[in-house]
mmCIF file with all atom_site columns, C-alpha atoms in Angstrom:
data_model
loop_
_atom_site.group_PDB
_atom_site.id
_atom_site.type_symbol
_atom_site.label_atom_id
_atom_site.label_alt_id
_atom_site.label_comp_id
_atom_site.label_asym_id
_atom_site.label_entity_id
_atom_site.label_seq_id
_atom_site.pdbx_PDB_ins_code
_atom_site.Cartn_x
_atom_site.Cartn_y
_atom_site.Cartn_z
_atom_site.occupancy
_atom_site.B_iso_or_equiv
_atom_site.pdbx_formal_charge
_atom_site.auth_seq_id
_atom_site.auth_comp_id
_atom_site.auth_asym_id
_atom_site.auth_atom_id
_atom_site.pdbx_PDB_model_num
ATOM 1   C CA . ILE A 1 1   ? 6.184   17.335  2.259   1.00 73.00 ? 1   ILE A CA 1
ATOM 2   C CA . ASN A 1 2   ? 5.092   18.243  5.792   1.00 78.00 ? 2   ASN A CA 1
ATOM 3   C CA . SER A 1 3   ? 2.592   20.855  4.648   1.00 82.00 ? 3   SER A CA 1
ATOM 4   C CA . ALA A 1 4   ? 1.119   18.483  2.042   1.00 83.00 ? 4   ALA A CA 1
ATOM 5   C CA . CYS A 1 5   ? 0.772   15.845  4.753   1.00 90.00 ? 5   CYS A CA 1
ATOM 6   C CA . GLN A 1 6   ? -1.342  18.261  6.785   1.00 88.00 ? 6   GLN A CA 1
ATOM 7   C CA . GLU A 1 7   ? -3.935  18.420  4.012   1.00 88.00 ? 7   GLU A CA 1
ATOM 8   C CA . PRO A 1 8   ? -7.075  16.297  4.263   1.00 89.00 ? 8   PRO A CA 1
ATOM 9   C CA . LEU A 1 9   ? -7.185  13.000  2.415   1.00 90.00 ? 9   LEU A CA 1
ATOM 10  C CA . PRO A 1 10  ? -9.095  13.366  -0.881  1.00 91.00 ? 10  PRO A CA 1
ATOM 11  C CA . ASP A 1 11  ? -12.321 11.383  -1.256  1.00 92.00 ? 11  ASP A CA 1
ATOM 12  C CA . LEU A 1 12  ? -10.863 9.129   -3.975  1.00 92.00 ? 12  LEU A CA 1
ATOM 13  C CA . ALA A 1 13  ? -7.919  8.160   -1.790  1.00 93.00 ? 13  ALA A CA 1
ATOM 14  C CA . LEU A 1 14  ? -10.219 7.574   1.175   1.00 94.00 ? 14  LEU A CA 1
ATOM 15  C CA . SER A 1 15  ? -12.441 5.367   -0.963  1.00 95.00 ? 15  SER A CA 1
ATOM 16  C CA . GLY A 1 16  ? -9.397  3.401   -2.126  1.00 95.00 ? 16  GLY A CA 1
ATOM 17  C CA . ILE A 1 17  ? -8.216  2.939   1.458   1.00 96.00 ? 17  ILE A CA 1
ATOM 18  C CA . GLU A 1 18  ? -11.660 1.738   2.504   1.00 96.00 ? 18  GLU A CA 1
ATOM 19  C CA . GLU A 1 19  ? -11.572 -0.882  -0.257  1.00 96.00 ? 19  GLU A CA 1
ATOM 20  C CA . PHE A 1 20  ? -8.020  -1.842  0.734   1.00 97.00 ? 20  PHE A CA 1
ATOM 21  C CA . ASN A 1 21  ? -9.169  -2.295  4.329   1.00 97.00 ? 21  ASN A CA 1
ATOM 22  C CA . GLN A 1 22  ? -11.992 -4.562  3.178   1.00 97.00 ? 22  GLN A CA 1
ATOM 23  C CA . GLY A 1 23  ? -9.421  -6.771  1.459   1.00 95.00 ? 23  GLY A CA 1
ATOM 24  C CA . SER A 1 24  ? -10.426 -5.622  -2.020  1.00 96.00 ? 24  SER A CA 1
ATOM 25  C CA . TYR A 1 25  ? -6.827  -5.134  -3.101  1.00 95.00 ? 25  TYR A CA 1
ATOM 26  C CA . TYR A 1 26  ? -7.579  -5.289  -6.801  1.00 93.00 ? 26  TYR A CA 1
ATOM 27  C CA . SER A 1 27  ? -10.585 -2.971  -6.826  1.00 92.00 ? 27  SER A CA 1
ATOM 28  C CA . CYS A 1 28  ? -8.939  -0.325  -4.613  1.00 93.00 ? 28  CYS A CA 1
ATOM 29  C CA . HIS A 1 29  ? -6.441  0.159   -7.416  1.00 89.00 ? 29  HIS A CA 1
ATOM 30  C CA . ASP A 1 30  ? -8.727  2.367   -9.530  1.00 90.00 ? 30  ASP A CA 1
ATOM 31  C CA . ASP A 1 31  ? -9.497  4.941   -6.827  1.00 92.00 ? 31  ASP A CA 1
ATOM 32  C CA . LEU A 1 32  ? -5.925  5.121   -5.555  1.00 92.00 ? 32  LEU A CA 1
ATOM 33  C CA . GLU A 1 33  ? -4.519  5.433   -9.052  1.00 91.00 ? 33  GLU A CA 1
ATOM 34  C CA . GLU A 1 34  ? -6.981  8.195   -9.925  1.00 92.00 ? 34  GLU A CA 1
ATOM 35  C CA . ALA A 1 35  ? -6.151  10.045  -6.676  1.00 91.00 ? 35  ALA A CA 1
ATOM 36  C CA . TRP A 1 36  ? -2.478  9.724   -7.579  1.00 90.00 ? 36  TRP A CA 1
ATOM 37  C CA . ARG A 1 37  ? -3.087  11.049  -11.103 1.00 91.00 ? 37  ARG A CA 1
ATOM 38  C CA . GLN A 1 38  ? -5.064  14.058  -9.821  1.00 92.00 ? 38  GLN A CA 1
ATOM 39  C CA . GLU A 1 39  ? -2.450  15.051  -7.239  1.00 88.00 ? 39  GLU A CA 1
ATOM 40  C CA . ASP A 1 40  ? 0.610   16.999  -8.329  1.00 83.00 ? 40  ASP A CA 1
ATOM 41  C CA . GLY A 1 41  ? 2.218   17.505  -4.923  1.00 77.00 ? 41  GLY A CA 1
ATOM 42  C CA . PRO A 1 42  ? 3.970   15.276  -2.405  1.00 71.00 ? 42  PRO A CA 1
ATOM 43  C CA . GLY A 1 43  ? 0.659   13.691  -1.348  1.00 81.00 ? 43  GLY A CA 1
ATOM 44  C CA . ARG A 1 44  ? 0.854   11.752  -4.571  1.00 89.00 ? 44  ARG A CA 1
ATOM 45  C CA . ASP A 1 45  ? 3.644   9.596   -3.119  1.00 92.00 ? 45  ASP A CA 1
ATOM 46  C CA . LEU A 1 46  ? 1.318   8.509   -0.311  1.00 94.00 ? 46  LEU A CA 1
ATOM 47  C CA . TYR A 1 47  ? -1.324  7.227   -2.727  1.00 94.00 ? 47  TYR A CA 1
ATOM 48  C CA . ARG A 1 48  ? 1.288   5.565   -4.908  1.00 93.00 ? 48  ARG A CA 1
ATOM 49  C CA . GLY A 1 49  ? 2.835   3.840   -1.884  1.00 95.00 ? 49  GLY A CA 1
ATOM 50  C CA . ILE A 1 50  ? -0.510  2.520   -0.630  1.00 96.00 ? 50  ILE A CA 1
ATOM 51  C CA . LEU A 1 51  ? -1.269  1.365   -4.160  1.00 95.00 ? 51  LEU A CA 1
ATOM 52  C CA . GLN A 1 52  ? 2.024   -0.552  -4.310  1.00 96.00 ? 52  GLN A CA 1
ATOM 53  C CA . VAL A 1 53  ? 1.188   -2.336  -1.047  1.00 97.00 ? 53  VAL A CA 1
ATOM 54  C CA . ALA A 1 54  ? -2.289  -3.191  -2.362  1.00 97.00 ? 54  ALA A CA 1
ATOM 55  C CA . ILE A 1 55  ? -0.817  -4.638  -5.544  1.00 96.00 ? 55  ILE A CA 1
ATOM 56  C CA . ALA A 1 56  ? 1.684   -6.664  -3.494  1.00 97.00 ? 56  ALA A CA 1
ATOM 57  C CA . TYR A 1 57  ? -1.128  -8.117  -1.381  1.00 98.00 ? 57  TYR A CA 1
ATOM 58  C CA . TYR A 1 58  ? -3.117  -8.905  -4.519  1.00 97.00 ? 58  TYR A CA 1
ATOM 59  C CA . GLN A 1 59  ? -0.080  -10.653 -5.996  1.00 97.00 ? 59  GLN A CA 1
ATOM 60  C CA . ILE A 1 60  ? 0.285   -12.726 -2.823  1.00 98.00 ? 60  ILE A CA 1
ATOM 61  C CA . GLU A 1 61  ? -3.342  -13.790 -3.159  1.00 96.00 ? 61  GLU A CA 1
ATOM 62  C CA . ARG A 1 62  ? -2.625  -14.821 -6.757  1.00 96.00 ? 62  ARG A CA 1
ATOM 63  C CA . GLY A 1 63  ? 0.497   -16.753 -5.744  1.00 97.00 ? 63  GLY A CA 1
ATOM 64  C CA . ASN A 1 64  ? 2.832   -14.406 -7.618  1.00 98.00 ? 64  ASN A CA 1
ATOM 65  C CA . PHE A 1 65  ? 5.898   -14.304 -5.361  1.00 98.00 ? 65  PHE A CA 1
ATOM 66  C CA . ARG A 1 66  ? 8.078   -12.237 -7.678  1.00 97.00 ? 66  ARG A CA 1
ATOM 67  C CA . GLY A 1 67  ? 5.352   -9.660  -8.345  1.00 97.00 ? 67  GLY A CA 1
ATOM 68  C CA . ALA A 1 68  ? 4.624   -9.268  -4.634  1.00 98.00 ? 68  ALA A CA 1
ATOM 69  C CA . GLN A 1 69  ? 8.295   -8.841  -3.741  1.00 97.00 ? 69  GLN A CA 1
ATOM 70  C CA . LYS A 1 70  ? 8.752   -6.291  -6.517  1.00 97.00 ? 70  LYS A CA 1
ATOM 71  C CA . MET A 1 71  ? 5.849   -4.156  -5.249  1.00 97.00 ? 71  MET A CA 1
ATOM 72  C CA . LEU A 1 72  ? 6.982   -4.414  -1.623  1.00 97.00 ? 72  LEU A CA 1
ATOM 73  C CA . LEU A 1 73  ? 10.393  -3.103  -2.636  1.00 95.00 ? 73  LEU A CA 1
ATOM 74  C CA . ARG A 1 74  ? 8.913   -0.298  -4.746  1.00 94.00 ? 74  ARG A CA 1
ATOM 75  C CA . MET A 1 75  ? 6.559   0.972   -2.051  1.00 95.00 ? 75  MET A CA 1
ATOM 76  C CA . ARG A 1 76  ? 9.526   1.974   0.097   1.00 94.00 ? 76  ARG A CA 1
ATOM 77  C CA . GLN A 1 77  ? 10.665  4.662   -2.343  1.00 94.00 ? 77  GLN A CA 1
ATOM 78  C CA . TRP A 1 78  ? 7.270   6.361   -2.032  1.00 94.00 ? 78  TRP A CA 1
ATOM 79  C CA . LEU A 1 79  ? 6.502   5.849   1.650   1.00 96.00 ? 79  LEU A CA 1
ATOM 80  C CA . SER A 1 80  ? 9.910   6.063   3.346   1.00 95.00 ? 80  SER A CA 1
ATOM 81  C CA . PRO A 1 81  ? 10.451  9.806   2.714   1.00 94.00 ? 81  PRO A CA 1
ATOM 82  C CA . LEU A 1 82  ? 7.036   10.658  4.216   1.00 94.00 ? 82  LEU A CA 1
ATOM 83  C CA . PRO A 1 83  ? 6.493   11.656  7.840   1.00 94.00 ? 83  PRO A CA 1
ATOM 84  C CA . ALA A 1 84  ? 5.112   9.047   10.264  1.00 95.00 ? 84  ALA A CA 1
ATOM 85  C CA . LYS A 1 85  ? 1.615   10.389  9.654   1.00 94.00 ? 85  LYS A CA 1
ATOM 86  C CA . CYS A 1 86  ? 0.481   11.905  6.376   1.00 94.00 ? 86  CYS A CA 1
ATOM 87  C CA . GLN A 1 87  ? -3.048  13.096  5.525   1.00 93.00 ? 87  GLN A CA 1
ATOM 88  C CA . GLY A 1 88  ? -4.353  11.048  8.456   1.00 94.00 ? 88  GLY A CA 1
ATOM 89  C CA . VAL A 1 89  ? -2.645  7.842   7.299   1.00 96.00 ? 89  VAL A CA 1
ATOM 90  C CA . ASN A 1 90  ? -0.294  6.131   9.756   1.00 97.00 ? 90  ASN A CA 1
ATOM 91  C CA . VAL A 1 91  ? 2.581   5.761   7.273   1.00 97.00 ? 91  VAL A CA 1
ATOM 92  C CA . LYS A 1 92  ? 4.952   4.406   9.901   1.00 97.00 ? 92  LYS A CA 1
ATOM 93  C CA . LYS A 1 93  ? 2.568   1.531   10.706  1.00 98.00 ? 93  LYS A CA 1
ATOM 94  C CA . LEU A 1 94  ? 1.879   0.834   7.027   1.00 98.00 ? 94  LEU A CA 1
ATOM 95  C CA . LEU A 1 95  ? 5.614   0.531   6.357   1.00 97.00 ? 95  LEU A CA 1
ATOM 96  C CA . ALA A 1 96  ? 6.104   -1.687  9.401   1.00 97.00 ? 96  ALA A CA 1
ATOM 97  C CA . ASP A 1 97  ? 3.154   -3.913  8.438   1.00 98.00 ? 97  ASP A CA 1
ATOM 98  C CA . ALA A 1 98  ? 4.367   -4.237  4.847   1.00 97.00 ? 98  ALA A CA 1
ATOM 99  C CA . THR A 1 99  ? 7.852   -5.107  6.110   1.00 97.00 ? 99  THR A CA 1
ATOM 100 C CA . VAL A 1 100 ? 6.404   -7.932  8.216   1.00 98.00 ? 100 VAL A CA 1
ATOM 101 C CA . VAL A 1 101 ? 4.619   -9.209  5.095   1.00 98.00 ? 101 VAL A CA 1
ATOM 102 C CA . GLN A 1 102 ? 7.796   -8.959  3.031   1.00 97.00 ? 102 GLN A CA 1
ATOM 103 C CA . ASN A 1 103 ? 9.866   -10.797 5.636   1.00 97.00 ? 103 ASN A CA 1
ATOM 104 C CA . ALA A 1 104 ? 7.296   -13.590 5.973   1.00 98.00 ? 104 ALA A CA 1
ATOM 105 C CA . LEU A 1 105 ? 7.091   -13.895 2.208   1.00 97.00 ? 105 LEU A CA 1
ATOM 106 C CA . THR A 1 106 ? 10.880  -14.075 1.908   1.00 97.00 ? 106 THR A CA 1
ATOM 107 C CA . VAL A 1 107 ? 11.040  -16.870 4.494   1.00 97.00 ? 107 VAL A CA 1
ATOM 108 C CA . LEU A 1 108 ? 8.442   -18.883 2.565   1.00 97.00 ? 108 LEU A CA 1
ATOM 109 C CA . GLY A 1 109 ? 9.960   -18.301 -0.843  1.00 97.00 ? 109 GLY A CA 1
ATOM 110 C CA . PRO A 1 110 ? 8.126   -18.815 -4.135  1.00 97.00 ? 110 PRO A CA 1
ATOM 111 C CA . GLU A 1 111 ? 7.635   -22.535 -3.549  1.00 96.00 ? 111 GLU A CA 1
ATOM 112 C CA . ARG A 1 112 ? 5.593   -22.037 -0.372  1.00 97.00 ? 112 ARG A CA 1
ATOM 113 C CA . ILE A 1 113 ? 3.712   -18.781 -1.093  1.00 97.00 ? 113 ILE A CA 1
ATOM 114 C CA . SER A 1 114 ? 0.436   -20.695 -0.793  1.00 96.00 ? 114 SER A CA 1
ATOM 115 C CA . GLU A 1 115 ? 1.233   -21.096 2.928   1.00 96.00 ? 115 GLU A CA 1
ATOM 116 C CA . PHE A 1 116 ? 1.387   -17.327 3.460   1.00 97.00 ? 116 PHE A CA 1
ATOM 117 C CA . ASP A 1 117 ? -0.563  -16.202 6.538   1.00 97.00 ? 117 ASP A CA 1
ATOM 118 C CA . ARG A 1 118 ? -2.979  -13.633 5.123   1.00 96.00 ? 118 ARG A CA 1
ATOM 119 C CA . SER A 1 119 ? -3.718  -12.304 8.606   1.00 97.00 ? 119 SER A CA 1
ATOM 120 C CA . LEU A 1 120 ? -0.369  -10.494 8.281   1.00 98.00 ? 120 LEU A CA 1
ATOM 121 C CA . MET A 1 121 ? -1.922  -8.220  5.638   1.00 97.00 ? 121 MET A CA 1
ATOM 122 C CA . LYS A 1 122 ? -3.126  -5.449  7.962   1.00 97.00 ? 122 LYS A CA 1
ATOM 123 C CA . PRO A 1 123 ? -5.449  -2.574  7.076   1.00 97.00 ? 123 PRO A CA 1
ATOM 124 C CA . VAL A 1 124 ? -4.233  0.951   6.471   1.00 97.00 ? 124 VAL A CA 1
ATOM 125 C CA . GLU A 1 125 ? -4.692  2.907   9.682   1.00 97.00 ? 125 GLU A CA 1
ATOM 126 C CA . TYR A 1 126 ? -6.485  6.153   8.930   1.00 95.00 ? 126 TYR A CA 1
ATOM 127 C CA . ILE A 1 127 ? -7.510  8.766   11.458  1.00 90.00 ? 127 ILE A CA 1
ATOM 128 C CA . ALA A 1 128 ? -9.751  11.508  10.116  1.00 75.00 ? 128 ALA A CA 1
ATOM 129 C CA . LYS A 1 129 ? -8.764  14.975  11.274  1.00 59.00 ? 129 LYS A CA 1
#
């Protein structure tokens, strides 16, 4: 995992992250999914994890509490085993940010999802090497 995390981020994944960071959670799906499909090593878990967070944020925007919670739980299995930084992505911060979102969502519950503070949905921190 550590050696794969030292590799540069592929262009497709970078494009997906840029869309994610612009709040285009639905449209970032295609690039991240394609990056995931093209990768056969541990880097694939990074793209899958970011994709799960994007889908969760999209589900929040749609008012789908159950779908958002499901994705926020799933993303942990892909991101938690990764080092704090992988391919320039601050995985530790992404996990922490997604946990804040999940906790806030849980407090609101499905009845009050429309009150969710979207400013809690932070961008993916990426530092080019």
